[in-house]
Coordinates of N, CA and C and ligand atoms in Angstrom, one line a residue:
X1 N 12.0 43.2 -26.1 CA 12.2 41.8 -26.4 C 11.7 41.4 -27.7
X2 N 10.4 41.7 -27.9 CA 9.7 41.5 -29.2 C 9.3 42.9 -29.8
X3 N 9.7 43.1 -31.0 CA 9.4 44.3 -31.7 C 8.7 44.0 -33.0
X4 N 7.5 44.5 -33.2 CA 6.8 44.3 -34.4 C 6.7 45.7 -35.1
X5 N 7.2 45.8 -36.3 CA 7.2 47.1 -37.0 C 6.5 47.0 -38.3
X6 N 5.5 47.8 -38.4 CA 4.7 48.0 -39.7 C 4.3 46.7 -40.3
X7 N 3.7 45.9 -39.5 CA 3.4 44.5 -40.0 C 2.1 44.6 -40.8
X8 N 2.1 44.0 -42.0 CA 0.9 43.8 -42.8 C 0.8 42.3 -43.0
X9 N -0.4 41.7 -42.9 CA -0.6 40.3 -43.1 C -1.8 40.1 -44.0
X10 N -1.7 39.2 -44.9 CA -2.8 38.9 -45.8 C -3.3 37.4 -45.7
X11 N -4.6 37.1 -45.8 CA -5.1 35.8 -46.1 C -5.6 35.8 -47.5
X12 N -4.8 35.2 -48.4 CA -5.2 35.3 -49.8 C -5.1 36.8 -50.2
X13 N -6.2 37.3 -50.8 CA -6.2 38.7 -51.2 C -6.7 39.6 -50.1
X14 N -7.2 39.0 -49.0 CA -7.7 39.9 -48.0 C -6.7 40.3 -46.9
X15 N -6.5 41.6 -46.7 CA -5.5 42.0 -45.8 C -6.1 42.0 -44.4
X16 N -5.5 41.4 -43.4 CA -6.0 41.3 -42.0 C -5.3 42.3 -41.1
X17 N -4.0 42.6 -41.3 CA -3.3 43.6 -40.5 C -2.7 44.7 -41.4
X18 N -2.8 45.9 -40.8 CA -2.3 47.1 -41.6 C -1.3 47.9 -40.8
X19 N 0.0 47.8 -41.1 CA 1.0 48.7 -40.5 C 1.0 48.6 -39.0
X20 N 0.9 47.4 -38.4 CA 0.8 47.3 -37.0 C 2.2 47.3 -36.4
X21 N 2.4 48.1 -35.4 CA 3.6 48.2 -34.6 C 3.4 48.0 -33.2
X22 N 4.1 47.2 -32.5 CA 4.1 47.2 -31.0 C 5.3 46.5 -30.5
X23 N 5.5 46.7 -29.2 CA 6.7 46.0 -28.6 C 6.4 45.5 -27.2
X24 N 7.1 44.4 -26.9 CA 7.0 43.8 -25.6 C 8.4 43.8 -25.0
X25 N 8.5 44.5 -23.9 CA 9.9 44.6 -23.2 C 10.0 43.4 -22.3
X26 N 11.3 43.2 -21.8 CA 11.6 42.1 -20.9 C 10.7 42.2 -19.7
X27 N 10.0 41.2 -19.3 CA 9.2 41.1 -18.1 C 7.9 41.9 -18.2
X28 N 7.6 42.4 -19.4 CA 6.3 43.1 -19.6 C 5.1 42.2 -19.9
X29 N 4.0 42.7 -19.4 CA 2.7 42.1 -19.8 C 2.0 43.1 -20.7
X30 N 1.8 42.7 -22.0 CA 1.1 43.6 -22.9 C -0.1 42.9 -23.3
X31 N -1.2 43.6 -23.2 CA -2.5 43.0 -23.6 C -3.0 43.6 -24.9
X32 N -3.5 42.7 -25.8 CA -4.0 43.0 -27.1 C -5.5 42.9 -27.1
X33 N -6.1 44.0 -27.3 CA -7.6 44.0 -27.2 C -8.2 44.2 -28.6
X34 N -9.5 43.9 -28.7 CA -10.1 44.2 -30.0 C -11.3 43.2 -30.2
X35 N -12.2 43.6 -31.0 CA -13.4 42.7 -31.2 C -13.1 41.5 -32.0
X36 N -14.0 40.6 -32.2 CA -13.8 39.4 -33.1 C -13.4 39.9 -34.4
X37 N -12.4 39.3 -35.0 CA -12.0 39.7 -36.3 C -11.1 40.9 -36.4
X38 N -10.7 41.5 -35.3 CA -9.9 42.7 -35.3 C -8.4 42.4 -35.7
X39 N -8.0 41.1 -35.5 CA -6.7 40.8 -36.0 C -5.7 40.3 -34.9
X40 N -6.3 40.1 -33.7 CA -5.4 39.7 -32.5 C -4.7 38.3 -32.8
X41 N -5.5 37.3 -33.2 CA -4.9 36.0 -33.5 C -3.9 36.1 -34.6
X42 N -4.2 36.9 -35.6 CA -3.3 37.0 -36.8 C -2.0 37.6 -36.3
X43 N -2.0 38.6 -35.4 CA -0.8 39.1 -34.9 C 0.1 38.1 -34.1
X44 N -0.6 37.3 -33.3 CA 0.1 36.3 -32.5 C 0.7 35.3 -33.5
X45 N -0.1 34.9 -34.4 CA 0.4 33.8 -35.4 C 1.6 34.4 -36.2
X46 N 1.5 35.6 -36.6 CA 2.6 36.2 -37.4 C 3.8 36.3 -36.6
X47 N 3.7 36.6 -35.3 CA 4.8 36.7 -34.4 C 5.5 35.3 -34.3
X48 N 4.7 34.2 -34.4 CA 5.2 32.9 -34.2 C 5.7 32.3 -35.5
X49 N 5.5 33.0 -36.6 CA 5.9 32.5 -38.0 C 4.9 31.7 -38.6
X50 N 3.6 31.8 -38.3 CA 2.6 31.0 -38.8 C 1.7 31.6 -39.9
X51 N 2.0 32.8 -40.3 CA 1.2 33.4 -41.3 C 1.8 33.2 -42.7
X52 N 0.9 33.2 -43.7 CA 1.4 32.9 -45.0 C 2.1 34.0 -45.7
X53 N 1.5 35.2 -45.7 CA 2.1 36.3 -46.4 C 2.1 37.5 -45.6
X54 N 3.2 38.1 -45.4 CA 3.3 39.3 -44.6 C 4.5 40.2 -45.1
X55 N 4.4 41.5 -44.7 CA 5.5 42.4 -44.9 C 5.7 43.1 -43.5
X56 N 6.8 43.8 -43.4 CA 7.1 44.5 -42.1 C 8.2 43.7 -41.5
X57 N 8.5 44.0 -40.2 CA 9.7 43.4 -39.6 C 9.3 43.0 -38.2
X58 N 9.7 41.8 -37.8 CA 9.5 41.3 -36.5 C 10.9 41.0 -35.9
X59 N 11.3 41.6 -34.8 CA 12.5 41.2 -34.2 C 12.3 40.7 -32.7
X60 N 13.2 39.9 -32.3 CA 13.2 39.3 -31.0 C 14.6 39.3 -30.4
X61 N 14.7 39.9 -29.3 CA 16.0 40.0 -28.6 C 17.0 40.6 -29.6
X62 N 16.6 41.6 -30.3 CA 17.4 42.4 -31.2 C 17.9 41.7 -32.5
X63 N 17.2 40.6 -32.8 CA 17.5 39.9 -34.1 C 16.3 39.9 -34.9
X64 N 16.4 40.1 -36.2 CA 15.3 40.0 -37.1 C 14.9 38.6 -37.3
X65 N 13.7 38.2 -37.0 CA 13.2 36.8 -37.1 C 12.1 36.6 -38.1
X66 N 11.9 37.7 -38.9 CA 10.7 37.6 -39.8 C 10.8 36.4 -40.7
X67 N 11.9 36.0 -41.1 CA 12.0 34.9 -42.0 C 12.2 33.5 -41.3
X68 N 12.2 33.5 -40.0 CA 12.5 32.3 -39.3 C 11.2 31.4 -39.3
X69 N 11.4 30.1 -39.5 CA 10.3 29.2 -39.3 C 9.9 29.1 -37.8
X70 N 8.6 28.6 -37.6 CA 8.1 28.6 -36.2 C 9.0 27.8 -35.2
X71 N 9.6 26.7 -35.7 CA 10.4 25.9 -34.7 C 11.6 26.7 -34.2
X72 N 12.2 27.5 -35.1 CA 13.3 28.3 -34.7 C 13.0 29.3 -33.7
X73 N 11.8 29.9 -33.9 CA 11.3 30.9 -32.9 C 11.1 30.3 -31.6
X74 N 10.5 29.0 -31.6 CA 10.2 28.3 -30.4 C 11.6 28.0 -29.7
X75 N 12.6 27.6 -30.4 CA 13.9 27.3 -29.8 C 14.5 28.5 -29.2
X76 N 14.2 29.7 -29.8 CA 14.8 30.9 -29.3 C 14.1 31.5 -28.1
X77 N 12.9 30.8 -27.8 CA 12.2 31.2 -26.5 C 10.8 31.8 -26.7
X78 N 10.3 31.7 -27.9 CA 8.9 32.2 -28.0 C 8.0 31.0 -27.7
X79 N 7.0 31.2 -26.8 CA 6.0 30.1 -26.5 C 4.7 30.6 -26.9
X80 N 4.0 29.8 -27.7 CA 2.7 30.2 -28.2 C 1.6 29.2 -27.7
X81 N 0.5 29.8 -27.2 CA -0.7 28.9 -26.9 C -1.8 29.4 -27.7
X82 N -2.2 28.6 -28.7 CA -3.3 28.9 -29.7 C -4.6 28.9 -29.0
X83 N -5.6 29.7 -29.6 CA -6.9 29.8 -29.0 C -7.6 28.4 -28.9
X84 N -7.3 27.5 -29.9 CA -7.9 26.2 -29.8 C -7.1 25.2 -29.1
X85 N -6.0 25.6 -28.5 CA -5.2 24.8 -27.5 C -4.3 23.7 -28.1
X86 N -4.8 23.1 -29.2 CA -3.9 22.1 -29.9 C -3.4 21.0 -29.0
X87 N -4.2 20.5 -28.0 CA -3.7 19.4 -27.2 C -3.8 18.1 -27.9
X88 N -3.1 17.1 -27.4 CA -3.3 15.8 -28.0 C -4.3 15.1 -27.1
X89 N -5.6 15.0 -27.6 CA -6.7 14.5 -26.8 C -6.6 13.1 -26.3
X90 N -5.9 12.3 -27.1 CA -5.8 10.8 -26.7 C -4.6 10.6 -25.7
X91 N -3.8 11.6 -25.5 CA -2.7 11.5 -24.6 C -3.1 12.0 -23.2
X92 N -2.4 11.5 -22.2 CA -2.6 12.0 -20.9 C -2.0 13.4 -20.6
X93 N -2.4 13.9 -19.5 CA -1.9 15.2 -19.1 C -0.4 15.1 -19.0
X94 N 0.1 14.1 -18.4 CA 1.6 14.0 -18.3 C 2.3 13.8 -19.7
X95 N 1.6 13.1 -20.5 CA 2.2 12.9 -21.9 C 2.2 14.2 -22.6
X96 N 1.1 14.9 -22.5 CA 1.1 16.2 -23.2 C 2.2 17.2 -22.7
X97 N 2.4 17.1 -21.3 CA 3.5 17.9 -20.8 C 4.9 17.6 -21.3
X98 N 5.1 16.3 -21.4 CA 6.4 15.8 -21.8 C 6.7 15.9 -23.3
X99 N 5.7 16.1 -24.1 CA 5.9 15.9 -25.5 C 6.8 16.9 -26.1
X100 N 6.8 18.1 -25.6 CA 7.7 19.1 -26.2 C 8.7 19.7 -25.1
X101 N 8.8 18.9 -24.0 CA 9.6 19.4 -22.9 C 11.1 19.6 -23.2
X102 N 11.7 20.5 -22.6 CA 13.1 20.8 -22.8 C 13.8 20.9 -21.4
X103 N 15.1 20.9 -21.4 CA 15.9 21.2 -20.2 C 15.7 20.1 -19.2
X104 N 15.6 20.5 -17.9 CA 15.5 19.6 -16.8 C 14.0 19.3 -16.6
X105 N 13.6 18.2 -17.3 CA 12.1 17.9 -17.4 C 11.5 17.7 -16.0
X106 N 12.0 16.9 -15.1 CA 11.4 16.7 -13.8 C 11.2 18.1 -13.1
X107 N 12.2 18.9 -13.1 CA 12.2 20.2 -12.4 C 11.1 21.1 -13.1
X108 N 11.1 21.1 -14.4 CA 10.1 21.9 -15.1 C 8.7 21.4 -14.8
X109 N 8.5 20.1 -14.8 CA 7.2 19.5 -14.5 C 6.8 20.0 -13.1
X110 N 7.7 19.9 -12.1 CA 7.3 20.3 -10.8 C 6.9 21.7 -10.7
X111 N 7.6 22.5 -11.5 CA 7.4 24.0 -11.5 C 6.0 24.3 -12.1
X112 N 5.6 23.6 -13.2 CA 4.4 24.0 -13.8 C 3.2 23.4 -13.0
X113 N 3.4 22.3 -12.3 CA 2.4 21.7 -11.5 C 2.1 22.5 -10.2
X114 N 3.2 23.2 -9.8 CA 3.0 24.1 -8.7 C 2.2 25.3 -9.1
X115 N 2.4 25.7 -10.4 CA 1.6 26.9 -10.9 C 0.2 26.5 -11.2
X116 N 0.0 25.3 -11.6 CA -1.4 24.8 -11.9 C -1.7 23.5 -11.1
X117 N -1.9 23.6 -9.7 CA -2.1 22.5 -8.9 C -3.2 21.6 -9.3
X118 N -4.2 22.2 -10.0 CA -5.4 21.3 -10.4 C -4.9 20.2 -11.4
X119 N -3.8 20.4 -12.1 CA -3.3 19.4 -13.0 C -2.7 18.2 -12.3
X120 N -2.2 18.5 -11.1 CA -1.4 17.5 -10.3 C -2.3 16.2 -10.1
X121 N -3.6 16.4 -9.9 CA -4.4 15.3 -9.5 C -5.0 14.6 -10.7
X122 N -4.6 15.1 -11.9 CA -5.2 14.4 -13.1 C -4.1 14.1 -14.1
X123 N -2.9 13.7 -13.6 CA -1.8 13.5 -14.6 C -2.0 12.3 -15.5
X124 N -2.8 11.4 -15.1 CA -3.1 10.2 -15.9 C -4.3 10.3 -16.8
X125 N -5.0 11.5 -16.7 CA -6.3 11.6 -17.4 C -6.0 12.0 -18.9
X126 N -6.8 11.6 -19.8 CA -6.6 12.0 -21.2 C -7.1 13.5 -21.3
X127 N -6.4 14.2 -22.2 CA -6.7 15.6 -22.3 C -8.2 15.8 -22.8
X128 N -8.6 14.8 -23.6 CA -10.0 14.9 -24.1 C -11.1 14.8 -23.0
X129 N -10.6 14.3 -21.9 CA -11.6 14.2 -20.8 C -11.5 15.3 -19.7
X130 N -11.0 16.4 -20.1 CA -10.8 17.5 -19.2 C -11.8 18.6 -19.6
X131 N -12.1 19.5 -18.6 CA -13.0 20.7 -18.9 C -12.2 21.7 -19.8
X132 N -12.9 22.6 -20.3 CA -12.2 23.6 -21.1 C -11.1 24.4 -20.3
X133 N -11.5 24.7 -19.1 CA -10.5 25.5 -18.3 C -9.3 24.6 -17.9
X134 N -9.5 23.3 -17.6 CA -8.4 22.4 -17.3 C -7.6 22.3 -18.6
X135 N -8.2 22.2 -19.7 CA -7.4 22.0 -21.0 C -6.6 23.3 -21.2
X136 N -7.1 24.4 -20.9 CA -6.4 25.7 -21.1 C -5.2 25.7 -20.2
X137 N -5.4 25.3 -18.9 CA -4.2 25.2 -18.0 C -3.1 24.3 -18.6
X138 N -3.6 23.1 -19.1 CA -2.6 22.2 -19.6 C -1.9 22.8 -20.9
X139 N -2.6 23.5 -21.7 CA -2.0 24.1 -22.9 C -0.9 25.1 -22.5
X140 N -1.2 25.9 -21.5 CA -0.2 26.8 -21.0 C 1.0 26.1 -20.3
X141 N 0.6 25.1 -19.5 CA 1.7 24.3 -18.8 C 2.6 23.6 -19.8
X142 N 2.0 23.1 -20.9 CA 2.8 22.4 -21.9 C 3.8 23.3 -22.5
X143 N 3.3 24.5 -22.9 CA 4.2 25.5 -23.5 C 5.3 25.9 -22.5
X144 N 4.9 26.0 -21.2 CA 6.0 26.4 -20.2 C 7.1 25.3 -20.1
X145 N 6.7 24.1 -20.4 CA 7.7 23.0 -20.4 C 8.8 23.2 -21.5
X146 N 8.5 24.1 -22.4 CA 9.5 24.3 -23.5 C 10.5 25.5 -23.0
X147 N 10.4 25.9 -21.8 CA 11.2 27.0 -21.2 C 11.2 28.3 -22.0
X148 N 10.0 28.8 -22.3 CA 9.9 30.0 -23.1 C 10.4 31.3 -22.3
X149 N 10.8 32.3 -23.0 CA 11.1 33.6 -22.4 C 10.0 34.6 -22.6
X150 N 9.2 34.4 -23.7 CA 8.1 35.3 -24.0 C 6.9 34.4 -24.4
X151 N 5.8 34.6 -23.7 CA 4.6 33.8 -24.0 C 3.6 34.6 -24.8
X152 N 3.1 34.0 -25.9 CA 2.1 34.5 -26.7 C 0.8 33.7 -26.4
X153 N -0.2 34.4 -25.8 CA -1.4 33.7 -25.4 C -2.6 34.2 -26.1
X154 N -3.3 33.3 -26.7 CA -4.5 33.7 -27.5 C -5.8 33.4 -26.6
X155 N -6.4 34.4 -26.1 CA -7.7 34.3 -25.3 C -7.6 33.2 -24.2
X156 N -6.6 33.3 -23.3 CA -6.4 32.3 -22.3 C -7.6 32.1 -21.4
X157 N -8.5 33.1 -21.2 CA -9.6 32.9 -20.3 C -11.0 33.0 -20.9
X158 N -11.0 32.7 -22.3 CA -12.2 32.8 -23.0 C -13.1 31.6 -22.8
X159 N -14.4 31.8 -22.4 CA -15.3 30.6 -22.3 C -15.0 29.6 -21.3
X160 N -14.4 30.1 -20.2 CA -13.9 29.2 -19.1 C -14.7 29.5 -17.8
X161 N -15.0 28.5 -17.0 CA -15.7 28.7 -15.8 C -15.0 29.7 -14.9
X162 N -15.7 30.6 -14.2 CA -15.1 31.7 -13.4 C -14.1 31.3 -12.4
X163 N -14.3 30.1 -11.8 CA -13.3 29.7 -10.8 C -11.9 29.4 -11.4
X164 N -12.0 28.8 -12.6 CA -10.8 28.4 -13.3 C -10.1 29.7 -14.0
X165 N -11.0 30.7 -14.3 CA -10.4 31.9 -14.8 C -9.5 32.5 -13.8
X166 N -10.0 32.5 -12.5 CA -9.2 33.1 -11.4 C -7.9 32.3 -11.3
X167 N -7.9 31.0 -11.4 CA -6.7 30.2 -11.3 C -5.7 30.6 -12.4
X168 N -6.3 30.7 -13.6 CA -5.4 30.9 -14.8 C -4.8 32.4 -14.7
X169 N -5.7 33.3 -14.3 CA -5.2 34.7 -14.2 C -4.1 34.8 -13.1
X170 N -4.3 34.1 -12.0 CA -3.3 34.2 -10.9 C -2.0 33.5 -11.3
X171 N -2.1 32.4 -12.1 CA -0.9 31.8 -12.5 C -0.1 32.7 -13.5
X172 N -0.9 33.3 -14.4 CA -0.2 34.2 -15.4 C 0.5 35.4 -14.7
X173 N -0.2 35.9 -13.6 CA 0.4 37.0 -12.9 C 1.6 36.6 -12.1
X174 N 1.5 35.4 -11.6 CA 2.7 34.8 -10.9 C 3.9 34.7 -11.8
X175 N 3.6 34.2 -13.0 CA 4.7 34.1 -14.0 C 5.3 35.4 -14.3
X176 N 4.4 36.4 -14.5 CA 4.9 37.7 -14.8 C 5.7 38.3 -13.7
X177 N 5.3 38.0 -12.4 CA 6.0 38.5 -11.3 C 7.4 37.8 -11.2
X178 N 7.5 36.6 -11.8 CA 8.8 35.9 -11.9 C 9.6 36.4 -13.1
X179 N 9.1 37.3 -13.9 CA 9.9 37.9 -14.9 C 9.6 37.5 -16.3
X180 N 8.5 36.6 -16.5 CA 8.1 36.2 -17.9 C 7.5 37.4 -18.6
X181 N 7.9 37.6 -19.9 CA 7.3 38.6 -20.7 C 6.1 37.9 -21.4
X182 N 5.0 38.7 -21.6 CA 3.8 38.1 -22.2 C 3.1 39.0 -23.1
X183 N 2.6 38.5 -24.2 CA 1.7 39.2 -25.1 C 0.4 38.4 -25.1
X184 N -0.7 39.0 -24.6 CA -1.9 38.3 -24.4 C -3.1 38.9 -25.1
X185 N -3.7 38.1 -26.0 CA -4.9 38.6 -26.7 C -6.1 38.3 -25.9
X186 N -6.9 39.3 -25.6 CA -8.1 39.0 -24.8 C -9.2 40.0 -25.1
X187 N -10.4 39.5 -25.1 CA -11.6 40.5 -25.2 C -12.2 40.8 -23.9
X188 N -11.9 39.9 -22.9 CA -12.7 40.0 -21.7 C -12.1 40.7 -20.5
X189 N -11.0 41.4 -20.8 CA -10.4 42.3 -19.8 C -10.1 41.6 -18.4
X190 N -9.6 40.4 -18.5 CA -9.2 39.6 -17.3 C -7.9 40.1 -16.8
X191 N -7.0 40.4 -17.8 CA -5.6 40.8 -17.4 C -5.3 42.2 -17.7
X192 N -6.2 42.9 -18.5 CA -5.9 44.2 -19.0 C -5.6 45.2 -17.9
X193 N -6.3 45.1 -16.7 CA -6.0 46.0 -15.6 C -4.6 45.9 -15.0
X194 N -4.0 44.7 -15.2 CA -2.7 44.5 -14.7 C -1.6 44.7 -15.7
X195 N -2.0 45.1 -16.9 CA -1.0 45.1 -18.0 C -0.1 46.4 -17.9
X196 N 1.1 46.2 -18.4 CA 2.0 47.4 -18.6 C 1.5 48.3 -19.7
X197 N 0.9 47.6 -20.7 CA 0.4 48.4 -21.8 C -0.8 47.6 -22.4
X198 N -1.8 48.3 -22.9 CA -2.9 47.7 -23.6 C -2.9 48.3 -25.0
X199 N -2.8 47.4 -26.0 CA -2.9 47.8 -27.4 C -4.2 47.4 -28.0
X200 N -4.9 48.3 -28.6 CA -6.3 48.0 -29.1 C -6.2 47.9 -30.6
X201 N -6.7 46.8 -31.2 CA -6.8 46.7 -32.6 C -8.2 46.9 -33.1
X202 N -8.4 47.7 -34.1 CA -9.7 47.9 -34.7 C -9.5 47.6 -36.2
X203 N -10.2 46.6 -36.7 CA -10.2 46.2 -38.1 C -8.7 46.2 -38.7
X204 N -7.9 45.5 -37.9 CA -6.5 45.3 -38.3 C -5.5 46.4 -38.2
X205 N -6.0 47.5 -37.5 CA -5.1 48.6 -37.3 C -5.0 48.9 -35.8
X206 N -3.8 49.4 -35.4 CA -3.7 49.8 -33.9 C -4.5 51.1 -33.8
X207 N -5.5 51.1 -32.8 CA -6.3 52.2 -32.6 C -5.9 53.0 -31.4
X208 N -5.3 52.3 -30.4 CA -4.9 53.0 -29.2 C -3.9 52.2 -28.5
Ligands
ATP1 P1 -11.2 36.4 -32.7 O1 -11.2 36.8 -31.3 O2 -12.5 36.2 -33.3 O3 -10.2 35.3 -33.0 P2 -9.2 38.2 -33.8 O4 -9.1 39.6 -33.3 O5 -8.2 37.2 -33.3 O6 -10.7 37.7 -33.6 P3 -8.3 37.3 -36.4 O7 -8.7 35.9 -36.1 O8 -6.9 37.6 -36.4 O9 -9.1 38.3 -35.4 O10 -8.9 37.8 -37.8 C1 -8.6 39.0 -38.5 C2 -9.2 39.0 -39.8 O11 -8.6 38.0 -40.6 C3 -10.7 38.7 -39.9 O12 -11.2 39.6 -40.9 C4 -10.8 37.3 -40.2 O13 -12.0 37.0 -40.9 C5 -9.6 37.1 -41.1 N1 -9.1 35.7 -41.0 C6 -8.6 35.1 -39.9 N2 -8.2 33.8 -40.2 C7 -8.4 33.7 -41.5 C8 -8.1 32.6 -42.4 N3 -7.6 31.4 -42.0 N4 -8.5 32.7 -43.7 C9 -9.0 33.9 -44.2 N5 -9.2 35.0 -43.4 C10 -9.0 34.9 -42.1

């Protein structure tokens, strides 16, 4: 579904990724591991079209998308949840869900609330008044409202209370069981044991 071939990415003069190749097949869960600064976020951002300077090729569903802007990738079915979540703090949970929603919005809302029941009881709450774990659920749920075919998740369980980590992990595994493809960056091995493949980055290179 997603093919990254010999990707190099730079921030100014500093190169962050070196000839990185990986693929995510339909329905696959691929986990991207590595220490802080290894390049996990950079790879997800480049896949979404958010990096400034890069070489190499990225294809999605057999089309080369390297030159596509982020919105076009989103329309084609790439869903990205950034590490900092990018929620609208002054808006309610429901408003955050609806802001980028596509398709049959009531049906999609019902589906994401079934996946994250904790959100059901706080639909009128402002995102800024939620815990980190609740915000993470909302960020994933909001992306699901765009009807993605492949999810790019940056550290979905990082720094979150253990009980909510279990909810988020179970929700992601349920999505995967329903056929969603996922590329997940994580350091904490919450999903790695369940992955079809684990790709390890060391200093911007694929090590294993
Ligand atoms: P973390 O888990 O800490 O986010 P990571 O594996 O996601 O780590 P990246 O954030 O992709 O790693 O960083 C890869 C390299 O690129 C690091 O050397 C980092 O310092 C550098 N880098 C990341 N973002 C920027 C930026 N906006 N400007 C300059 N350099 C950056």
